[in-house]
Amino acid sequence: MGLGSYPLVSLAKARKARDRCAEQVALGIDPVLERRREKNQAKTQLVTLAQVAEAAFEARMTELKNDSAAGRWFGPLKLHVLPKIGKVPAVDVTQIHIRDAVSPIWKTKADTARKAMNRLNITLKHAAALGLDVDLLAVEKAKALLGKQDHKAKNIPAMPWREVPAFYCSLQEDTPTQLALRLLILNPGPRSKPIRFLRTEHIKGDVWTVPGELMKGLKGKVDDWRTPLSPQSVKLIEKARRWERNGYLFPNASGRGVISDATMARHMERTGLCGPSSK
């Protein structure tokens, strides 16, 4: 076992190193393996929480819809956690670090805080899989320190069913937004996304096939969904074909994309049928 080279290691230092190794041998410890362990431990101190979080995100990206192009998975960490404790070595992260990072949003942005905690837990598990000696209970300990959230979830307001017929009758114009809203009312099974991203090839006669990637669920885990169309729905789709751009039946004003959820919601608000009295 080498102890270093002269003159970087003096004779006195070499003797001290030799004596230390002799003590380890006397205790039944292999000094070569011990030195290797110490080197590996020193290396782990250089792996920061931010680096592990990035690696965890990359490992899960293919499981997320559109490879998480919207950044929703990584957003809670990137915005609220990593700016504060991202440079801390992963092996040194404690419940105190996590508590201090999340406490500003724990009660004011409860859902975001919950997601941040979830992502942190996944990050620490990824660190453990990399062989880093992290505290896998740090997130749960931090939750105990933060206390119970008093935030009450607010449901997205829905139009009362008694008001739907009047709203449907108000949709007299054959614009992409109004046609999409009418189609959504007639076909309440899918969410708005399959309608907004409806393409000509999704319709075969009176059958609508919604690709799995447009349905809610894990990427690659959702099958295509087929539903029959009523005669009224078929007529609406025929009217929408005149707006077709790049295969999409409900393009936005620029023609380079599709109408958004916000566009549909704003129209509902403007009618007054989905205002404060309807919530």
Tab-separated table of C-alpha atoms in Angstrom, residues 39-162:
chain	number	residue	atom	x	y	z
A	39	LYS	CA	-12.296	8.671	-1.100
A	40	ASN	CA	-15.786	7.661	-2.190
A	41	GLN	CA	-17.273	9.507	0.756
A	42	ALA	CA	-15.358	12.627	-0.200
A	43	LYS	CA	-16.711	12.366	-3.734
A	44	THR	CA	-20.309	12.160	-2.507
A	45	GLN	CA	-19.818	15.492	-0.762
A	46	LEU	CA	-19.446	17.054	-4.217
A	47	VAL	CA	-22.850	15.811	-5.464
A	48	THR	CA	-25.368	18.557	-4.764
A	49	LEU	CA	-29.110	18.239	-4.317
A	50	ALA	CA	-29.638	20.171	-7.548
A	51	GLN	CA	-27.523	17.686	-9.499
A	52	VAL	CA	-29.459	14.725	-8.130
A	53	ALA	CA	-32.773	16.479	-8.809
A	54	GLU	CA	-31.769	17.036	-12.440
A	55	ALA	CA	-30.762	13.378	-12.749
A	56	ALA	CA	-34.050	12.226	-11.208
A	57	PHE	CA	-35.981	14.426	-13.623
A	58	GLU	CA	-34.061	13.111	-16.621
A	59	ALA	CA	-34.702	9.521	-15.511
A	60	ARG	CA	-38.454	10.096	-15.344
A	61	MET	CA	-38.865	12.406	-18.312
A	62	THR	CA	-39.935	9.646	-20.700
A	63	GLU	CA	-42.744	8.672	-18.292
A	64	LEU	CA	-44.241	12.170	-18.368
A	65	LYS	CA	-46.658	13.500	-20.955
A	66	ASN	CA	-44.816	15.273	-23.797
A	67	ASP	CA	-41.580	14.528	-21.923
A	68	SER	CA	-42.756	17.180	-19.424
A	69	ALA	CA	-42.264	19.901	-22.010
A	70	ALA	CA	-44.414	22.203	-19.892
A	71	GLY	CA	-41.983	21.798	-16.993
A	72	ARG	CA	-44.719	21.029	-14.501
A	73	TRP	CA	-42.877	18.134	-12.876
A	74	PHE	CA	-39.661	20.025	-12.207
A	75	GLY	CA	-41.261	23.441	-11.665
A	76	PRO	CA	-41.981	23.203	-7.899
A	77	LEU	CA	-38.376	22.207	-7.197
A	78	LYS	CA	-36.836	24.683	-9.610
A	79	LEU	CA	-38.843	27.646	-8.347
A	80	HIS	CA	-39.158	27.065	-4.621
A	81	VAL	CA	-36.533	24.582	-3.386
A	82	LEU	CA	-33.358	24.462	-5.441
A	83	PRO	CA	-32.676	28.236	-5.325
A	84	LYS	CA	-32.407	27.875	-1.528
A	85	ILE	CA	-30.803	24.471	-0.916
A	86	GLY	CA	-29.792	23.234	-4.367
A	87	LYS	CA	-26.080	23.731	-3.651
A	88	VAL	CA	-26.197	21.668	-0.448
A	89	PRO	CA	-24.544	18.235	-0.859
A	90	ALA	CA	-27.297	15.652	-1.179
A	91	VAL	CA	-25.891	13.610	1.705
A	92	ASP	CA	-26.090	16.653	3.990
A	93	VAL	CA	-29.726	17.555	3.286
A	94	THR	CA	-31.797	17.360	6.476
A	95	GLN	CA	-35.385	18.024	7.453
A	96	ILE	CA	-34.264	21.476	8.608
A	97	HIS	CA	-33.062	22.375	5.102
A	98	ILE	CA	-36.331	21.147	3.614
A	99	ARG	CA	-38.468	22.877	6.214
A	100	ASP	CA	-36.774	26.219	5.692
A	101	ALA	CA	-37.055	25.932	1.886
A	102	VAL	CA	-40.730	24.980	1.789
A	103	SER	CA	-42.114	26.925	4.767
A	104	PRO	CA	-42.805	30.154	2.778
A	105	ILE	CA	-45.311	28.311	0.552
A	106	TRP	CA	-46.461	25.587	2.950
A	107	LYS	CA	-49.759	27.315	3.711
A	108	THR	CA	-50.043	29.978	1.037
A	109	LYS	CA	-49.430	27.622	-1.917
A	110	ALA	CA	-50.398	24.310	-0.402
A	111	ASP	CA	-50.704	22.319	-3.618
A	112	THR	CA	-47.363	23.568	-4.943
A	113	ALA	CA	-45.748	22.754	-1.593
A	114	ARG	CA	-47.209	19.253	-1.703
A	115	LYS	CA	-45.774	18.715	-5.182
A	116	ALA	CA	-42.393	20.085	-4.101
A	117	MET	CA	-42.305	17.612	-1.212
A	118	ASN	CA	-43.256	14.763	-3.524
A	119	ARG	CA	-40.488	15.668	-5.988
A	120	LEU	CA	-37.988	16.001	-3.136
A	121	ASN	CA	-38.867	12.532	-1.900
A	122	ILE	CA	-38.307	11.110	-5.389
A	123	THR	CA	-35.002	12.996	-5.605
A	124	LEU	CA	-33.741	11.532	-2.325
A	125	LYS	CA	-34.741	8.035	-3.413
A	126	HIS	CA	-32.826	8.592	-6.645
A	127	ALA	CA	-29.816	9.698	-4.588
A	128	ALA	CA	-30.028	6.508	-2.544
A	129	ALA	CA	-30.138	4.473	-5.759
A	130	LEU	CA	-26.926	6.226	-6.800
A	131	GLY	CA	-25.311	4.949	-3.620
A	132	LEU	CA	-25.415	8.226	-1.691
A	133	ASP	CA	-26.002	7.983	2.050
A	134	VAL	CA	-29.046	10.264	2.260
A	135	ASP	CA	-31.807	10.482	4.833
A	136	LEU	CA	-34.833	8.937	3.136
A	137	LEU	CA	-37.093	10.129	5.959
A	138	ALA	CA	-36.045	13.782	5.691
A	139	VAL	CA	-39.202	14.794	3.812
A	140	GLU	CA	-41.537	13.158	6.338
A	141	LYS	CA	-39.605	14.732	9.203
A	142	ALA	CA	-39.888	18.136	7.510
A	143	LYS	CA	-43.652	17.695	7.192
A	144	ALA	CA	-43.840	17.014	10.918
A	145	LEU	CA	-41.907	20.213	11.590
A	146	LEU	CA	-44.083	22.269	9.257
A	147	GLY	CA	-47.331	21.115	10.811
A	148	LYS	CA	-50.750	20.596	9.296
A	149	GLN	CA	-51.778	22.656	6.296
A	150	ASP	CA	-54.925	24.685	6.902
A	151	HIS	CA	-55.444	25.277	3.209
A	152	LYS	CA	-58.822	24.252	1.825
A	153	ALA	CA	-58.859	23.122	-1.772
A	154	LYS	CA	-61.135	25.074	-4.092
A	155	ASN	CA	-62.814	23.136	-6.827
A	156	ILE	CA	-62.895	24.614	-10.299
A	157	PRO	CA	-66.407	26.047	-10.690
A	158	ALA	CA	-68.704	24.056	-12.945
A	159	MET	CA	-71.766	25.312	-14.752
A	160	PRO	CA	-74.952	24.016	-13.059
A	161	TRP	CA	-76.566	21.448	-15.310
A	162	ARG	CA	-79.825	23.426	-15.427
